[in-house]
Amino acid sequence: MKVCKAVIPAAGFGTRFLPATKAQPKEMLNVVDKPLIQYSVEEAVDSGIESIGVITSRGKSAIEDHFDISPELEHFLEEKKKLDLLEQIRRISNLAEFCYIRQKQALGLGHAILMAESFVGSEPFSVLLPDDIFDCEVPCIKQLLKIHQKYNATVIVLMRVDEEGMKKYGIVKSKQISERVFKVEDMVEKPGPRKAFSNLAILGRYVFTPKIFEMIKHTSPDHRGEIQITDAIRLLLEEEPVYGYLFEGNRYDCGDKLDYIQASLKLALKRPEFKEPLSELFIKNVDTNDNS
Ligand code: G1P
């Protein structure tokens, strides 16, 4: 069955980015020259997704405006003959069909995904966490969809991490079944190196069977009162097989200030127009008091 829908959870407060996120959504922070969330939307669209359900909360209306038409701006750009910009702006509003769903309380990622149940219905669907930017020849979610098609099961994306990563991500216990495919046996949310099953971490891309909604409803809140998607997938493991996939490509973490700055620089360095001036800056060893 073709997966046509994606869910993008974007309801969090973005506390790690305060004060930048006091009056603007974290998902709208600029990365090189477009907002963070646009990377996930484009990845989904490039993977064949047609409808995108964005989970939002109060204060997130800039996301809706970004993917909407903007007649005044379009008129202005047309008059000024800035046709390149006009095309870019129009393209954004034509990317996909968007649906916005409110999560009224911050009750965790699992709960946020559950908010999409009526949007998704009883089909398999994908989830993209916008903090992660994937830069891959074949879009990351497309790689997972291929595995989903093969096994007709839930698939999560995996990456090998160091000890620091074991504190930041969900970690899986699994059996390798081919070079990049793993059959998941168990998982634990951010265990740290001492309790980690392995060095295989879960990143922010998932393809779920609709059964996950029932599992989320049966998941108890964690010590912080949040319903974690990792705990719901553990329940799902008792009912259905779950596969992990070591993706091919690069991934940039935009989850906190330092990671975000590093991700922005690395992505900018990939652009021919920024590569040389930025490289020069590093060679000069950046004196922040020097404006010359
Ligand atoms: C979530 C998941 C975690 C996963 C991570 C990937 O955590 O709960 O298992 O490793 O995304 O980015 P969060 O970053 O929302 O705390």
mmCIF file of C-alpha atoms and ligand atoms in Angstrom:
data_model
loop_
_atom_site.group_PDB
_atom_site.id
_atom_site.type_symbol
_atom_site.label_atom_id
_atom_site.label_comp_id
_atom_site.label_asym_id
_atom_site.label_seq_id
_atom_site.Cartn_x
_atom_site.Cartn_y
_atom_site.Cartn_z
ATOM 1 C CA MET A 1 0.000 0.000 0.000
ATOM 2 C CA LYS A 2 1.455 3.375 -1.038
ATOM 3 C CA VAL A 3 2.198 5.688 1.892
ATOM 4 C CA CYS A 4 0.728 9.085 1.014
ATOM 5 C CA LYS A 5 0.653 10.840 4.373
ATOM 6 C CA ALA A 6 3.301 12.272 6.658
ATOM 7 C CA VAL A 7 2.993 13.674 10.153
ATOM 8 C CA ILE A 8 5.373 16.385 11.325
ATOM 9 C CA PRO A 9 5.228 17.033 15.084
ATOM 10 C CA ALA A 10 5.911 20.749 15.652
ATOM 11 C CA ALA A 11 4.128 21.478 18.906
ATOM 12 C CA GLY A 12 7.046 21.706 21.372
ATOM 13 C CA PHE A 13 7.995 24.917 23.195
ATOM 14 C CA GLY A 14 11.540 24.957 21.846
ATOM 15 C CA THR A 15 12.875 25.754 25.328
ATOM 16 C CA ARG A 16 16.432 24.830 24.342
ATOM 17 C CA PHE A 17 16.401 27.765 21.922
ATOM 18 C CA LEU A 18 15.037 30.469 24.208
ATOM 19 C CA PRO A 19 14.977 33.444 23.907
ATOM 20 C CA ALA A 20 14.979 32.997 20.087
ATOM 21 C CA THR A 21 11.809 30.910 20.331
ATOM 22 C CA LYS A 22 9.882 33.157 22.734
ATOM 23 C CA ALA A 23 7.674 34.552 19.966
ATOM 24 C CA GLN A 24 8.502 32.352 16.985
ATOM 25 C CA PRO A 25 8.255 28.586 16.521
ATOM 26 C CA LYS A 26 11.522 26.642 16.739
ATOM 27 C CA GLU A 27 10.563 24.979 13.468
ATOM 28 C CA MET A 28 10.750 28.379 11.757
ATOM 29 C CA LEU A 29 14.367 29.077 12.766
ATOM 30 C CA ASN A 30 16.428 29.746 9.685
ATOM 31 C CA VAL A 31 18.935 27.143 8.481
ATOM 32 C CA VAL A 32 21.079 28.738 5.731
ATOM 33 C CA ASP A 33 18.125 30.248 3.861
ATOM 34 C CA LYS A 34 14.976 28.357 4.727
ATOM 35 C CA PRO A 35 13.134 27.412 7.892
ATOM 36 C CA LEU A 36 14.021 24.158 9.588
ATOM 37 C CA ILE A 37 10.603 22.573 8.939
ATOM 38 C CA GLN A 38 10.858 23.147 5.181
ATOM 39 C CA TYR A 39 13.699 20.607 4.988
ATOM 40 C CA SER A 40 11.385 17.875 6.359
ATOM 41 C CA VAL A 41 8.490 18.941 4.146
ATOM 42 C CA GLU A 42 10.684 18.815 1.031
ATOM 43 C CA GLU A 43 12.097 15.431 2.031
ATOM 44 C CA ALA A 44 8.559 14.059 2.435
ATOM 45 C CA VAL A 45 7.405 15.498 -0.898
ATOM 46 C CA ASP A 46 10.514 14.165 -2.674
ATOM 47 C CA SER A 47 9.590 10.742 -1.255
ATOM 48 C CA GLY A 48 6.118 10.753 -2.791
ATOM 49 C CA ILE A 49 4.129 12.070 0.188
ATOM 50 C CA GLU A 50 1.060 14.063 -0.860
ATOM 51 C CA SER A 51 -0.583 15.152 2.422
ATOM 52 C CA ILE A 52 1.218 16.498 5.464
ATOM 53 C CA GLY A 53 -0.356 16.783 8.897
ATOM 54 C CA VAL A 54 1.542 19.229 11.081
ATOM 55 C CA ILE A 55 0.978 18.949 14.828
ATOM 56 C CA THR A 56 1.047 22.465 16.228
ATOM 57 C CA SER A 57 0.219 24.330 19.400
ATOM 58 C CA ARG A 58 -0.452 27.922 20.422
ATOM 59 C CA GLY A 59 2.002 30.403 18.915
ATOM 60 C CA LYS A 60 2.806 28.312 15.841
ATOM 61 C CA SER A 61 0.774 30.175 13.216
ATOM 62 C CA ALA A 62 3.934 31.284 11.365
ATOM 63 C CA ILE A 63 4.229 27.672 10.149
ATOM 64 C CA GLU A 64 0.759 27.819 8.584
ATOM 65 C CA ASP A 65 1.535 31.180 6.971
ATOM 66 C CA HIS A 66 4.807 29.869 5.569
ATOM 67 C CA PHE A 67 3.147 27.060 3.600
ATOM 68 C CA ASP A 68 0.141 29.175 2.561
ATOM 69 C CA ILE A 69 -0.156 31.489 -0.451
ATOM 70 C CA SER A 70 0.846 35.130 0.180
ATOM 71 C CA PRO A 71 -1.029 37.260 -2.378
ATOM 72 C CA GLU A 72 0.416 40.654 -1.285
ATOM 73 C CA LEU A 73 4.003 39.424 -1.376
ATOM 74 C CA GLU A 74 3.436 37.649 -4.696
ATOM 75 C CA HIS A 75 1.903 40.811 -6.188
ATOM 76 C CA PHE A 76 4.813 42.901 -4.904
ATOM 77 C CA LEU A 77 7.436 40.520 -6.368
ATOM 78 C CA GLU A 78 5.561 40.426 -9.680
ATOM 79 C CA GLU A 79 5.498 44.233 -9.909
ATOM 80 C CA LYS A 80 9.211 44.445 -9.109
ATOM 81 C CA LYS A 81 9.940 41.732 -11.693
ATOM 82 C CA LYS A 82 11.676 39.587 -9.077
ATOM 83 C CA LEU A 83 10.534 36.475 -10.871
ATOM 84 C CA ASP A 84 13.030 34.036 -9.338
ATOM 85 C CA LEU A 85 11.835 34.897 -5.860
ATOM 86 C CA LEU A 86 8.220 34.789 -6.991
ATOM 87 C CA GLU A 87 8.684 31.267 -8.292
ATOM 88 C CA GLN A 88 10.335 30.149 -5.043
ATOM 89 C CA ILE A 89 7.526 31.624 -2.944
ATOM 90 C CA ARG A 90 4.812 30.026 -5.107
ATOM 91 C CA ARG A 91 6.574 26.662 -5.028
ATOM 92 C CA ILE A 92 6.429 26.575 -1.210
ATOM 93 C CA SER A 93 2.647 26.886 -1.102
ATOM 94 C CA ASN A 94 2.248 24.207 -3.777
ATOM 95 C CA LEU A 95 4.492 21.600 -2.129
ATOM 96 C CA ALA A 96 1.733 19.449 -0.638
ATOM 97 C CA GLU A 97 -1.695 19.477 0.917
ATOM 98 C CA PHE A 98 -1.347 20.662 4.528
ATOM 99 C CA CYS A 99 -3.502 19.932 7.511
ATOM 100 C CA TYR A 100 -2.843 21.493 10.931
ATOM 101 C CA ILE A 101 -3.797 19.705 14.115
ATOM 102 C CA ARG A 102 -3.473 21.216 17.580
ATOM 103 C CA GLN A 103 -1.920 19.432 20.508
ATOM 104 C CA LYS A 104 -3.511 21.347 23.359
ATOM 105 C CA GLN A 105 -1.082 20.188 26.057
ATOM 106 C CA ALA A 106 2.598 19.267 25.820
ATOM 107 C CA LEU A 107 2.160 15.599 26.745
ATOM 108 C CA GLY A 108 5.045 14.133 24.764
ATOM 109 C CA LEU A 109 5.937 12.963 21.252
ATOM 110 C CA GLY A 110 3.749 9.847 21.411
ATOM 111 C CA HIS A 111 0.762 11.973 22.373
ATOM 112 C CA ALA A 112 1.558 14.474 19.589
ATOM 113 C CA ILE A 113 1.532 11.646 17.014
ATOM 114 C CA LEU A 114 -1.766 10.353 18.421
ATOM 115 C CA MET A 115 -3.305 13.761 17.608
ATOM 116 C CA ALA A 116 -2.915 12.799 13.921
ATOM 117 C CA GLU A 117 -5.118 9.694 14.170
ATOM 118 C CA SER A 118 -8.121 11.121 12.344
ATOM 119 C CA PHE A 119 -5.897 12.739 9.697
ATOM 120 C CA VAL A 120 -4.131 9.425 9.057
ATOM 121 C CA GLY A 121 -7.073 7.027 9.362
ATOM 122 C CA SER A 122 -6.221 3.345 8.970
ATOM 123 C CA GLU A 123 -3.286 3.608 6.553
ATOM 124 C CA PRO A 124 0.451 3.277 7.171
ATOM 125 C CA PHE A 125 2.056 6.720 7.478
ATOM 126 C CA SER A 126 5.406 8.389 7.967
ATOM 127 C CA VAL A 127 6.624 10.681 10.742
ATOM 128 C CA LEU A 128 9.395 13.245 10.327
ATOM 129 C CA LEU A 129 10.831 15.082 13.334
ATOM 130 C CA PRO A 130 11.885 18.474 11.978
ATOM 131 C CA ASP A 131 14.941 18.790 14.298
ATOM 132 C CA ASP A 132 16.734 16.331 12.022
ATOM 133 C CA ILE A 133 17.870 17.460 8.581
ATOM 134 C CA PHE A 134 18.806 14.559 6.327
ATOM 135 C CA ASP A 135 20.956 15.188 3.314
ATOM 136 C CA CYS A 136 20.879 11.977 1.292
ATOM 137 C CA GLU A 137 20.981 11.053 -2.368
ATOM 138 C CA VAL A 138 17.766 9.073 -1.864
ATOM 139 C CA PRO A 139 15.636 11.011 0.666
ATOM 140 C CA CYS A 140 15.824 9.324 4.060
ATOM 141 C CA ILE A 141 12.084 8.711 4.417
ATOM 142 C CA LYS A 142 12.061 7.217 0.897
ATOM 143 C CA GLN A 143 14.744 4.747 2.034
ATOM 144 C CA LEU A 144 12.497 3.724 4.962
ATOM 145 C CA LEU A 145 9.430 3.482 2.729
ATOM 146 C CA LYS A 146 11.241 0.954 0.556
ATOM 147 C CA ILE A 147 11.875 -1.261 3.605
ATOM 148 C CA HIS A 148 8.282 -0.748 4.729
ATOM 149 C CA GLN A 149 7.045 -1.909 1.323
ATOM 150 C CA LYS A 150 9.217 -5.020 1.547
ATOM 151 C CA TYR A 151 8.164 -6.111 5.049
ATOM 152 C CA ASN A 152 4.796 -4.357 5.324
ATOM 153 C CA ALA A 153 5.792 -3.321 8.847
ATOM 154 C CA THR A 154 6.885 -0.384 10.976
ATOM 155 C CA VAL A 155 10.386 0.888 10.158
ATOM 156 C CA ILE A 156 12.573 3.276 12.159
ATOM 157 C CA VAL A 157 15.784 4.929 11.035
ATOM 158 C CA LEU A 158 19.012 4.032 12.828
ATOM 159 C CA MET A 159 22.470 5.538 13.156
ATOM 160 C CA ARG A 160 25.537 4.359 15.088
ATOM 161 C CA VAL A 161 26.383 6.784 17.896
ATOM 162 C CA ASP A 162 29.066 7.369 20.534
ATOM 163 C CA GLU A 163 28.424 7.488 24.305
ATOM 164 C CA GLU A 164 27.129 11.056 24.099
ATOM 165 C CA GLY A 165 24.506 9.893 21.589
ATOM 166 C CA MET A 166 23.311 7.212 23.997
ATOM 167 C CA LYS A 167 22.183 10.034 26.310
ATOM 168 C CA LYS A 168 20.439 11.940 23.518
ATOM 169 C CA TYR A 169 18.547 9.268 21.588
ATOM 170 C CA GLY A 170 16.435 6.153 21.918
ATOM 171 C CA ILE A 171 18.648 3.048 21.631
ATOM 172 C CA VAL A 172 17.628 -0.326 20.155
ATOM 173 C CA LYS A 173 18.390 -3.959 20.809
ATOM 174 C CA SER A 174 18.226 -5.768 17.481
ATOM 175 C CA LYS A 175 19.297 -8.622 15.220
ATOM 176 C CA GLN A 176 21.018 -7.710 11.985
ATOM 177 C CA ILE A 177 19.321 -9.347 9.006
ATOM 178 C CA SER A 178 21.200 -7.696 6.161
ATOM 179 C CA GLU A 179 23.836 -4.995 5.730
ATOM 180 C CA ARG A 180 21.479 -2.161 6.666
ATOM 181 C CA VAL A 181 18.344 -3.867 7.984
ATOM 182 C CA PHE A 182 17.812 -4.895 11.614
ATOM 183 C CA LYS A 183 14.931 -6.685 13.295
ATOM 184 C CA VAL A 184 14.207 -4.701 16.437
ATOM 185 C CA GLU A 185 13.792 -6.662 19.675
ATOM 186 C CA ASP A 186 13.640 -3.934 22.286
ATOM 187 C CA MET A 187 14.365 -0.247 22.774
ATOM 188 C CA VAL A 188 14.920 2.237 25.544
ATOM 189 C CA GLU A 189 14.630 6.008 25.563
ATOM 190 C CA LYS A 190 17.908 7.917 26.198
ATOM 191 C CA PRO A 191 19.505 5.244 28.433
ATOM 192 C CA GLY A 192 23.052 6.638 28.622
ATOM 193 C CA PRO A 193 26.096 4.425 27.924
ATOM 194 C CA ARG A 194 25.739 2.191 30.995
ATOM 195 C CA LYS A 195 22.212 1.022 30.196
ATOM 196 C CA ALA A 196 22.387 1.129 26.389
ATOM 197 C CA PHE A 197 21.725 -2.168 24.568
ATOM 198 C CA SER A 198 23.945 -1.153 21.639
ATOM 199 C CA ASN A 199 25.272 1.866 19.804
ATOM 200 C CA LEU A 200 22.314 1.901 17.405
ATOM 201 C CA ALA A 201 20.263 5.045 17.957
ATOM 202 C CA ILE A 202 16.803 5.952 16.711
ATOM 203 C CA LEU A 203 16.668 9.181 14.722
ATOM 204 C CA GLY A 204 13.696 11.298 13.759
ATOM 205 C CA ARG A 205 12.197 9.361 10.843
ATOM 206 C CA TYR A 206 9.596 6.601 11.175
ATOM 207 C CA VAL A 207 7.124 4.693 8.992
ATOM 208 C CA PHE A 208 4.305 3.316 11.149
ATOM 209 C CA THR A 209 1.492 0.893 10.622
ATOM 210 C CA PRO A 210 -1.779 2.405 11.968
ATOM 211 C CA LYS A 211 -1.606 -0.055 14.895
ATOM 212 C CA ILE A 212 0.737 2.418 16.586
ATOM 213 C CA PHE A 213 -2.271 4.591 17.562
ATOM 214 C CA GLU A 214 -3.759 1.809 19.683
ATOM 215 C CA MET A 215 -0.325 1.251 21.276
ATOM 216 C CA ILE A 216 0.070 4.964 22.109
ATOM 217 C CA LYS A 217 -3.347 4.878 23.816
ATOM 218 C CA HIS A 218 -2.072 2.034 26.013
ATOM 219 C CA THR A 219 1.262 3.687 26.820
ATOM 220 C CA SER A 220 1.709 5.018 30.344
ATOM 221 C CA PRO A 221 3.261 8.459 30.790
ATOM 222 C CA ASP A 222 6.947 8.501 31.823
ATOM 223 C CA HIS A 223 8.358 10.118 34.995
ATOM 224 C CA ARG A 224 7.863 13.563 33.411
ATOM 225 C CA GLY A 225 4.222 12.835 32.598
ATOM 226 C CA GLU A 226 4.959 12.513 28.870
ATOM 227 C CA ILE A 227 3.863 9.721 26.540
ATOM 228 C CA GLN A 228 6.985 8.657 24.669
ATOM 229 C CA ILE A 229 6.790 7.185 21.175
ATOM 230 C CA THR A 230 9.655 4.825 22.138
ATOM 231 C CA ASP A 231 7.460 3.243 24.832
ATOM 232 C CA ALA A 232 4.587 2.893 22.357
ATOM 233 C CA ILE A 233 6.890 1.156 19.847
ATOM 234 C CA ARG A 234 7.962 -1.251 22.633
ATOM 235 C CA LEU A 235 4.295 -2.206 23.032
ATOM 236 C CA LEU A 236 3.941 -2.513 19.269
ATOM 237 C CA LEU A 237 6.844 -5.007 19.289
ATOM 238 C CA GLU A 238 4.622 -7.401 21.244
ATOM 239 C CA GLU A 239 2.048 -7.344 18.412
ATOM 240 C CA GLU A 240 3.953 -6.780 15.164
ATOM 241 C CA PRO A 241 7.523 -6.933 13.831
ATOM 242 C CA VAL A 242 9.469 -3.661 13.743
ATOM 243 C CA TYR A 243 12.519 -3.092 11.536
ATOM 244 C CA GLY A 244 15.406 -0.665 11.843
ATOM 245 C CA TYR A 245 17.297 0.724 8.868
ATOM 246 C CA LEU A 246 20.810 2.209 8.825
ATOM 247 C CA PHE A 247 20.198 5.035 6.380
ATOM 248 C CA GLU A 248 22.638 6.081 3.652
ATOM 249 C CA GLY A 249 23.676 9.731 3.681
ATOM 250 C CA ASN A 250 24.282 12.592 6.091
ATOM 251 C CA ARG A 251 22.184 13.843 8.933
ATOM 252 C CA TYR A 252 22.405 17.142 10.786
ATOM 253 C CA ASP A 253 21.011 17.533 14.277
ATOM 254 C CA CYS A 254 19.341 20.898 14.873
ATOM 255 C CA GLY A 255 18.087 19.917 18.324
ATOM 256 C CA ASP A 256 19.981 22.379 20.494
ATOM 257 C CA LYS A 257 21.937 25.601 20.068
ATOM 258 C CA LEU A 258 25.421 24.160 19.488
ATOM 259 C CA ASP A 259 24.200 21.347 17.205
ATOM 260 C CA TYR A 260 22.100 23.870 15.301
ATOM 261 C CA ILE A 261 25.043 26.246 14.774
ATOM 262 C CA GLN A 262 27.223 23.354 13.604
ATOM 263 C CA ALA A 263 24.480 22.052 11.295
ATOM 264 C CA SER A 264 23.954 25.524 9.795
ATOM 265 C CA LEU A 265 27.682 25.910 9.132
ATOM 266 C CA LYS A 266 28.082 22.448 7.629
ATOM 267 C CA LEU A 267 25.084 22.945 5.350
ATOM 268 C CA ALA A 268 26.287 26.424 4.336
ATOM 269 C CA LEU A 269 29.727 25.000 3.507
ATOM 270 C CA LYS A 270 28.037 22.681 1.008
ATOM 271 C CA ARG A 271 26.795 25.694 -0.949
ATOM 272 C CA PRO A 272 29.243 27.000 -3.574
ATOM 273 C CA GLU A 273 28.387 30.674 -2.883
ATOM 274 C CA PHE A 274 29.214 30.378 0.842
ATOM 275 C CA LYS A 275 32.004 27.820 0.804
ATOM 276 C CA GLU A 276 34.910 30.120 0.034
ATOM 277 C CA PRO A 277 34.124 33.061 2.357
ATOM 278 C CA LEU A 278 33.260 30.692 5.203
ATOM 279 C CA SER A 279 36.398 28.598 4.725
ATOM 280 C CA GLU A 280 38.471 31.800 4.784
ATOM 281 C CA LEU A 281 36.867 32.742 8.067
ATOM 282 C CA PHE A 282 37.946 29.442 9.608
ATOM 283 C CA ILE A 283 41.455 29.638 8.180
ATOM 284 C CA LYS A 284 41.795 33.111 9.756
ATOM 285 C CA ASN A 285 40.820 31.469 13.046
ATOM 286 C CA VAL A 286 37.916 33.855 13.559
ATOM 287 C CA ASP A 287 38.663 36.852 15.775
ATOM 288 C CA THR A 288 35.158 37.872 16.896
ATOM 289 C CA ASN A 289 36.285 41.431 17.715
ATOM 290 C CA ASP A 290 37.624 41.978 14.217
ATOM 291 C CA ASN A 291 35.177 43.322 11.644
ATOM 292 C CA SER A 292 37.690 43.683 8.824
HETATM 293 C C1 G1P B 1 12.832 11.728 20.065
HETATM 294 C C2 G1P B 1 12.640 10.261 20.389
HETATM 295 C C3 G1P B 1 14.008 9.576 20.525
HETATM 296 C C4 G1P B 1 14.817 9.796 19.262
HETATM 297 C C5 G1P B 1 14.927 11.295 18.951
HETATM 298 C C6 G1P B 1 15.552 11.497 17.580
HETATM 299 O O1 G1P B 1 13.426 12.367 21.172
HETATM 300 O O2 G1P B 1 11.887 10.132 21.570
HETATM 301 O O3 G1P B 1 13.845 8.194 20.747
HETATM 302 O O4 G1P B 1 16.105 9.246 19.440
HETATM 303 O O5 G1P B 1 13.628 11.909 18.914
HETATM 304 O O6 G1P B 1 15.783 12.849 17.332
HETATM 305 P P1 G1P B 1 13.429 13.980 21.354
HETATM 306 O O7 G1P B 1 14.531 14.494 20.487
HETATM 307 O O8 G1P B 1 12.073 14.450 20.922
HETATM 308 O O9 G1P B 1 13.700 14.216 22.810
#
